[in-house]
Amino acid sequence: MSCCEERPRNNMKSWAPTIHLNIGFVVGVLFMLLVYLVISQQAAISGLSVAATVAQWIADKQLIQRPGETLVTSDLQRISNKQLVQGSGESAENGKVVHNTKGYYSETCEVHGDVRVNGTALSVSLVPSSWSERREWRIQPYSRKTLPGIKAVTVAQLPEKAAAPACTARYSVPAVLFAVGGLTGNFWHDFTDVLVPLFIASRRYDGEVQLLITNAQPWWPAAYRPILRRLSRYDVVDLDGDEHVRCFPHVTVGIHMHKDLSIIPEWVPGRRRLSMPDFTRFLREIYALPRGAPVSLVREPGRRPRLLLIHRGHSRRFMNEQEILRGAEAAGFEAAAIDLRRDVGVEAQARAVNSHDVLLGVHGAGLTNMLFLPPGGVLIQVVPYGKLEHIARMEYGEPAKDMGLRYLEYSVAAAESTLMETLGPEHPAIKDPDAVHCSGWNNMTEFYLNKQSVRVDVARFAPTLARAFDHLRQQ
């Protein structure tokens, strides 16, 4: 028994060095194998990363504009697009929604990250990189958020990727989603409600932005195609009935109206502080308007500045148009009357106005054409009877000053209004304009805007013409 117990013990001692050597060898082999696997895995991951980057680079170069249309950008343009998204002046952190409620009129959402636009559902979804709480906003994409008849866009921060619709069109440029309809069709509202806010939202991208339109009116993009083409290098996408899920790195939902026909520079997104002179310069470039300044009577003392009187064929007409033109000629102007009708096209109107130094008209949408006057020119607004001065200044007077124009105002007296003839001196619209205003907007517009024309007292109007001429003499 003792022999049997000792023999194994002796054998164990004799084999111990061999066993230790074998274990060391195995551990060494395993360690080398582990190092090889780690290095191989890193190389594989690196290879996959490069492959994914190349695949994404190829995908980013294909900007699908609409079903069946693909545009290809250059490498430099791709880099520029990336810089534009990251350099917008706001937080470009992926997975973030910035809800903007500045001012009285509008609200917008700036959505950063993996953003998916579903035209059929009229929704904009932010896909999170990790789980997050669902949040939702309802944004009216028209600039007047309280106006009825415009479908709201649902902006949602999704809780997880699984809830996101799959992309069918992917873009490397940002997008601006906006609506028309509403009060468009009126020249002043076309610019105040849509074109100026759209300029504010998209100009920071220098054309590298996709415009998405909803509540589209067929005539509207055609009427303003030159402006839309300058704001974006790509065809506008009509979201109404669009079957694609379009994916972007950044989407602005809604457009922001700062105030009537003007811009508040401090509210402009991005690093560029835009103002109304930037917008009017933008229009002059688009329509190739030659004049960036009015006539200089200092440099050309013998030249007569040109005055354009806006002819109206309906309410708020000049009843003594020819007499007013003769008065302007007597004041030193070369004067003419033009009917700035919508059917002649924006470009024709712009060229006609830009060739003049002074624009004269009764309060109304035609005065929007002051956008095309050369900077330093003069706007003369004739304000109909009925205590409309505040509205007139807000809609045209203040914007004219913001554009760098000289603004002059002439308020019509009761004796110069056709209301005196049609209603008589005892009618409340003549005797008590405050009471008419208090009775509601509809009554006010019915009497003072829809039923009134003016017969200007040329002798009373002469000092206003003289001030316009004196301003140009100082240019």
XYZ file of C-alpha atoms in Angstrom:
475
model
C 0.000 0.000 0.000
C 2.838 2.316 0.895
C 4.617 1.509 -2.376
C 1.520 2.246 -4.289
C 1.126 5.600 -2.494
C 4.763 6.658 -3.038
C 4.994 5.829 -6.749
C 2.462 8.298 -7.925
C 4.001 11.005 -5.729
C 7.436 10.372 -7.298
C 5.920 10.401 -10.795
C 4.200 13.733 -10.109
C 7.445 15.351 -9.066
C 9.273 14.057 -12.113
C 6.593 15.368 -14.527
C 6.000 18.747 -12.833
C 8.489 20.790 -14.957
C 7.057 19.316 -18.135
C 3.498 20.131 -17.072
C 4.464 23.737 -16.170
C 6.202 24.132 -19.506
C 3.158 22.833 -21.402
C 0.793 25.139 -19.523
C 3.038 28.160 -20.279
C 3.128 27.199 -23.936
C -0.659 26.887 -24.116
C -1.155 30.241 -22.356
C 1.305 31.889 -24.753
C -0.476 30.443 -27.773
C -3.844 31.525 -26.431
C -2.509 35.055 -25.762
C -1.140 35.328 -29.303
C -4.426 34.043 -30.671
C -6.340 36.616 -28.630
C -4.105 39.435 -29.880
C -4.597 38.231 -33.453
C -8.389 38.134 -33.033
C -8.502 41.640 -31.504
C -6.341 43.083 -34.291
C -8.389 41.296 -36.927
C -11.643 42.545 -35.420
C -10.395 46.149 -35.337
C -9.280 45.872 -38.927
C -12.666 44.454 -39.876
C -14.481 47.220 -38.047
C -12.240 49.806 -39.676
C -12.939 48.242 -43.054
C -16.661 48.289 -42.406
C -16.428 51.915 -41.281
C -14.659 52.863 -44.485
C -17.195 50.917 -46.525
C -20.084 52.570 -44.685
C -18.499 55.993 -45.151
C -18.072 55.375 -48.878
C -21.647 54.087 -49.133
C -22.966 57.129 -47.255
C -20.830 59.417 -49.427
C -22.399 57.884 -52.543
C -25.877 58.153 -51.018
C -25.272 61.763 -50.005
C -24.340 62.628 -53.577
C -27.773 61.515 -54.765
C -30.312 64.197 -53.890
C -33.686 62.850 -54.955
C -35.853 65.771 -55.963
C -39.022 63.926 -56.828
C -39.958 60.442 -58.098
C -37.668 59.563 -60.979
C -35.350 62.600 -60.641
C -31.858 62.463 -59.151
C -29.321 65.279 -58.901
C -25.605 64.708 -58.335
C -23.476 67.129 -56.340
C -19.703 67.499 -56.336
C -17.440 66.536 -53.431
C -16.902 70.219 -52.660
C -20.654 70.827 -52.625
C -21.121 67.885 -50.245
C -18.584 69.406 -47.841
C -20.293 72.792 -48.196
C -23.676 71.235 -47.419
C -22.254 69.710 -44.240
C -20.851 73.066 -43.190
C -24.160 74.802 -43.866
C -26.061 72.431 -41.647
C -23.520 72.693 -38.855
C -22.984 76.442 -39.255
C -26.558 77.683 -39.135
C -25.922 79.776 -36.038
C -28.221 77.650 -33.890
C -27.517 74.441 -32.033
C -26.740 71.772 -34.625
C -26.831 69.002 -32.025
C -28.420 65.916 -33.507
C -31.707 64.896 -31.989
C -32.954 68.352 -31.064
C -36.142 70.344 -31.768
C -36.093 74.120 -31.239
C -39.603 75.604 -30.996
C -39.618 79.310 -31.916
C -42.542 81.504 -30.801
C -40.926 84.942 -31.148
C -43.282 87.748 -32.057
C -47.011 87.929 -32.537
C -47.622 86.236 -35.884
C -45.733 82.965 -36.298
C -44.324 79.835 -34.745
C -41.748 77.509 -36.240
C -39.706 74.423 -35.380
C -36.050 73.880 -36.214
C -35.478 70.115 -36.256
C -31.865 68.818 -36.169
C -30.687 65.267 -36.711
C -32.253 62.312 -38.523
C -35.410 64.092 -39.746
C -38.079 62.332 -41.815
C -40.813 64.190 -43.697
C -43.954 62.255 -44.598
C -46.040 64.259 -47.070
C -49.035 61.925 -46.958
C -49.319 62.238 -43.164
C -48.039 65.850 -43.211
C -45.648 64.944 -40.417
C -42.018 65.635 -39.543
C -40.376 63.023 -37.317
C -37.090 63.283 -35.444
C -35.489 59.857 -35.019
C -33.486 59.592 -31.761
C -30.064 57.958 -31.480
C -31.234 56.349 -28.236
C -34.512 56.017 -26.399
C -36.196 59.311 -25.524
C -39.578 60.539 -24.394
C -42.042 61.254 -27.196
C -42.834 64.936 -27.679
C -45.119 66.553 -30.223
C -45.847 70.003 -31.686
C -48.553 71.152 -34.111
C -47.109 73.846 -36.378
C -49.021 75.925 -38.903
C -46.537 76.232 -41.791
C -48.110 79.515 -42.958
C -46.663 82.639 -41.335
C -49.933 83.702 -39.664
C -50.467 80.962 -37.095
C -54.064 81.920 -36.242
C -55.348 81.998 -39.833
C -57.939 79.253 -40.461
C -57.932 76.899 -43.423
C -54.256 75.836 -43.305
C -53.426 72.241 -42.359
C -51.021 71.964 -39.444
C -47.843 69.881 -39.613
C -47.248 67.397 -36.799
C -43.672 67.606 -35.556
C -42.794 64.618 -33.364
C -39.712 63.628 -31.416
C -40.018 59.845 -31.576
C -39.204 57.609 -28.589
C -37.160 55.085 -30.597
C -35.912 54.253 -34.095
C -38.432 51.472 -34.556
C -41.259 54.015 -34.610
C -39.752 55.928 -37.561
C -41.005 55.587 -41.144
C -38.402 54.226 -43.555
C -36.667 56.723 -45.856
C -37.481 56.491 -49.566
C -35.537 59.643 -50.542
C -32.460 60.870 -48.709
C -30.932 64.355 -48.920
C -27.675 65.857 -47.703
C -29.064 69.415 -47.748
C -31.484 70.983 -45.221
C -35.125 71.748 -46.012
C -37.655 74.490 -45.349
C -41.308 73.442 -45.172
C -43.902 76.190 -45.732
C -47.486 76.771 -46.853
C -49.147 79.202 -49.215
C -52.899 79.756 -49.535
C -54.150 81.897 -46.686
C -54.144 85.534 -47.789
C -51.881 85.021 -50.792
C -53.161 86.325 -54.084
C -52.878 89.841 -52.723
C -49.510 91.286 -53.803
C -48.740 92.713 -50.357
C -49.585 89.435 -48.598
C -47.557 87.416 -51.123
C -44.445 89.253 -49.959
C -45.315 89.960 -46.327
C -46.708 86.514 -45.483
C -44.542 84.233 -47.638
C -41.661 85.633 -49.693
C -39.944 87.752 -47.039
C -40.301 85.010 -44.340
C -39.072 82.407 -46.849
C -36.047 84.604 -47.603
C -35.373 84.832 -43.851
C -35.560 81.042 -43.420
C -33.568 79.927 -46.466
C -31.060 82.621 -47.403
C -28.472 81.315 -44.881
C -28.019 78.218 -47.088
C -27.043 80.122 -50.278
C -29.254 77.955 -52.472
C -28.257 74.609 -50.945
C -31.696 73.971 -49.445
C -34.753 72.002 -50.498
C -38.064 73.889 -50.402
C -41.111 71.821 -49.418
C -44.513 73.397 -50.085
C -47.944 72.454 -48.773
C -51.396 73.865 -49.446
C -49.975 74.750 -52.850
C -51.855 76.993 -55.271
C -50.917 76.160 -58.909
C -50.396 79.783 -59.931
C -48.195 80.777 -56.992
C -44.898 78.953 -57.778
C -45.219 80.025 -61.413
C -45.716 83.695 -60.493
C -42.637 83.772 -58.265
C -40.443 81.170 -59.967
C -37.402 83.496 -60.376
C -37.383 84.184 -56.622
C -37.822 80.514 -55.691
C -35.048 79.470 -58.079
C -32.655 81.938 -56.495
C -33.518 80.778 -52.959
C -33.004 77.103 -53.870
C -31.061 75.350 -56.618
C -33.603 72.519 -56.580
C -37.184 72.254 -57.807
C -39.803 72.879 -55.136
C -41.348 69.630 -53.821
C -45.145 69.699 -53.489
C -45.873 67.705 -50.326
C -49.620 67.474 -50.893
C -50.191 63.838 -51.810
C -46.445 63.114 -51.897
C -45.875 59.389 -51.305
C -42.217 59.626 -50.321
C -40.667 59.726 -46.879
C -37.969 62.348 -47.433
C -35.064 62.371 -44.991
C -32.929 65.408 -44.168
C -30.238 66.425 -41.678
C -32.198 69.566 -40.738
C -35.741 70.816 -41.412
C -37.297 74.208 -40.676
C -41.047 73.708 -40.248
C -42.986 76.914 -40.882
C -41.793 80.398 -41.808
C -41.452 83.338 -39.452
C -43.076 86.699 -40.172
C -41.275 89.291 -38.044
C -43.550 92.238 -38.849
C -45.376 93.750 -41.813
C -43.204 93.590 -44.950
C -39.980 93.817 -42.984
C -37.208 92.000 -41.137
C -35.918 92.249 -37.572
C -32.178 91.507 -38.058
C -31.719 90.136 -34.518
C -34.357 87.457 -35.174
C -32.772 86.098 -38.349
C -31.477 82.507 -37.956
C -27.854 81.835 -38.762
C -24.807 84.061 -38.534
C -25.872 86.473 -41.283
C -27.886 89.442 -39.956
C -30.264 90.098 -42.850
C -32.304 93.281 -43.240
C -34.738 94.718 -45.783
C -31.994 96.346 -47.895
C -30.619 92.800 -48.332
C -34.010 91.645 -49.584
C -34.494 94.538 -52.020
C -30.929 94.022 -53.328
C -31.788 90.329 -53.758
C -34.832 91.319 -55.883
C -32.803 93.724 -58.002
C -30.319 90.927 -58.738
C -33.068 88.457 -59.648
C -34.871 90.797 -62.050
C -31.653 92.455 -63.292
C -32.884 95.896 -62.242
C -30.232 98.413 -63.263
C -30.786 101.236 -60.801
C -29.346 101.016 -57.282
C -29.805 104.737 -56.548
C -32.205 107.525 -57.585
C -31.254 110.331 -59.922
C -28.687 112.705 -58.418
C -29.713 116.311 -59.015
C -26.327 117.355 -57.625
C -24.412 115.513 -60.351
C -27.101 116.029 -63.021
C -28.770 119.370 -62.171
C -30.630 119.598 -65.471
C -32.263 116.188 -65.212
C -35.873 115.817 -64.041
C -36.561 113.008 -61.542
C -39.272 110.574 -62.563
C -42.524 110.075 -60.626
C -44.790 107.079 -61.175
C -48.457 107.392 -60.139
C -50.207 104.044 -59.534
C -53.438 103.947 -61.534
C -56.272 101.987 -59.923
C -59.378 100.960 -61.823
C -61.576 100.170 -58.802
C -61.890 101.498 -55.264
C -59.431 104.068 -53.877
C -58.956 105.607 -57.318
C -57.503 109.033 -58.024
C -60.549 110.811 -59.440
C -58.408 113.682 -60.772
C -55.384 111.719 -61.956
C -54.415 114.072 -64.782
C -54.588 117.103 -62.523
C -52.230 115.395 -60.048
C -49.792 114.586 -62.857
C -49.778 118.215 -63.967
C -49.087 119.246 -60.372
C -46.135 116.825 -60.264
C -44.783 118.239 -63.523
C -45.071 121.745 -62.053
C -43.060 120.570 -59.027
C -40.205 119.547 -61.327
C -40.933 115.857 -62.000
C -41.351 113.886 -65.171
C -44.642 112.167 -64.245
C -46.614 109.227 -65.632
C -49.473 106.971 -64.514
C -49.195 103.182 -64.837
C -51.671 100.416 -64.016
C -49.545 97.888 -62.115
C -51.782 94.894 -62.808
C -50.877 91.394 -61.684
C -51.448 89.979 -65.168
C -48.465 91.896 -66.608
C -46.068 89.852 -64.425
C -43.795 90.757 -61.559
C -40.719 91.346 -63.712
C -42.467 93.923 -65.924
C -43.759 95.747 -62.841
C -40.331 95.659 -61.227
C -38.633 97.164 -64.292
C -41.239 99.909 -64.588
C -40.927 100.945 -60.936
C -37.129 100.733 -60.849
C -36.914 103.215 -63.717
C -38.584 105.865 -61.495
C -37.427 107.811 -58.449
C -40.786 108.397 -56.737
C -43.765 106.056 -56.325
C -47.119 107.715 -55.592
C -50.312 105.833 -54.768
C -53.391 105.534 -52.594
C -53.101 103.031 -49.720
C -53.291 99.528 -51.196
C -51.330 96.502 -52.391
C -49.882 98.367 -55.379
C -47.582 100.234 -52.992
C -45.765 96.910 -52.412
C -43.938 97.778 -55.629
C -41.790 100.129 -53.560
C -39.622 97.008 -53.164
C -38.294 97.755 -56.661
C -37.548 101.457 -56.193
C -33.850 102.347 -56.152
C -32.622 102.826 -52.555
C -32.893 106.467 -51.592
C -36.056 106.873 -53.660
C -39.341 108.243 -52.326
C -42.673 106.618 -51.475
C -45.681 108.938 -51.221
C -48.712 107.228 -49.688
C -52.072 108.935 -49.993
C -54.119 107.817 -46.972
C -57.903 107.675 -47.565
C -60.272 109.450 -45.190
C -61.260 107.569 -42.032
C -58.362 107.600 -39.541
C -56.339 104.979 -41.406
C -52.954 106.547 -40.678
C -51.861 103.884 -38.186
C -52.629 101.029 -40.590
C -51.001 102.915 -43.464
C -47.775 103.511 -41.548
C -47.581 99.972 -40.210
C -48.124 98.325 -43.613
C -46.134 100.695 -45.841
C -44.594 103.610 -43.946
C -42.345 101.671 -41.577
C -41.335 99.091 -44.206
C -40.388 101.902 -46.603
C -38.032 103.366 -44.005
C -36.574 99.904 -43.319
C -35.827 99.596 -47.064
C -33.893 102.844 -47.089
C -36.602 104.911 -48.811
C -37.871 108.374 -47.921
C -41.469 108.017 -46.771
C -44.004 110.835 -47.195
C -47.672 110.699 -46.260
C -50.675 112.718 -47.391
C -53.933 112.271 -45.456
C -57.122 112.903 -47.396
C -59.613 115.334 -45.830
C -63.329 114.600 -45.786
C -63.893 117.113 -48.592
C -61.451 115.160 -50.824
C -63.271 111.839 -50.315
C -66.031 110.539 -52.556
C -67.759 109.367 -49.352
C -68.847 112.969 -48.828
C -70.768 112.806 -52.118
C -72.175 109.290 -51.730
C -73.028 109.320 -47.999
C -73.448 113.013 -47.121
C -71.817 115.016 -44.322
C -74.125 113.648 -41.604
C -73.306 109.977 -42.133
C -71.381 108.339 -39.235
C -68.586 107.373 -41.641
C -67.978 111.099 -42.158
C -68.853 112.469 -38.730
C -67.491 109.752 -36.472
C -64.767 107.504 -37.944
C -63.940 106.230 -34.435
C -67.424 104.752 -34.128
C -67.010 102.997 -37.479
C -63.700 101.480 -36.355
C -65.298 100.324 -33.095
C -68.094 98.602 -35.029
C -65.627 96.098 -36.449
C -63.091 95.445 -39.185
C -65.721 94.575 -41.809
C -67.548 97.889 -41.449
C -64.310 99.825 -41.489
C -63.071 98.172 -44.682
C -66.488 98.421 -46.330
C -66.644 102.203 -46.008
C -63.043 103.386 -46.023
C -61.367 100.852 -48.305
C -64.043 99.400 -50.587
C -66.406 102.325 -51.194
C -64.020 105.261 -51.209
C -62.031 107.028 -53.907
C -60.198 110.350 -53.607
C -60.089 113.704 -55.381
C -56.817 115.223 -54.205
C -56.668 118.991 -53.626
C -53.594 119.679 -55.760
C -52.807 122.974 -54.008
C -52.921 121.218 -50.618
C -50.825 118.359 -52.034
C -48.122 120.611 -53.523
C -45.945 120.818 -50.338
C -45.727 117.018 -50.245
C -44.456 116.965 -53.830
C -41.985 119.720 -52.945
C -40.584 117.682 -50.026
C -40.085 114.701 -52.352
C -38.206 116.881 -54.845
C -36.065 118.433 -52.103
C -35.079 114.973 -50.856
C -33.855 113.972 -54.316
C -32.012 117.265 -54.674
C -29.914 116.259 -51.643
C -28.941 112.844 -53.003
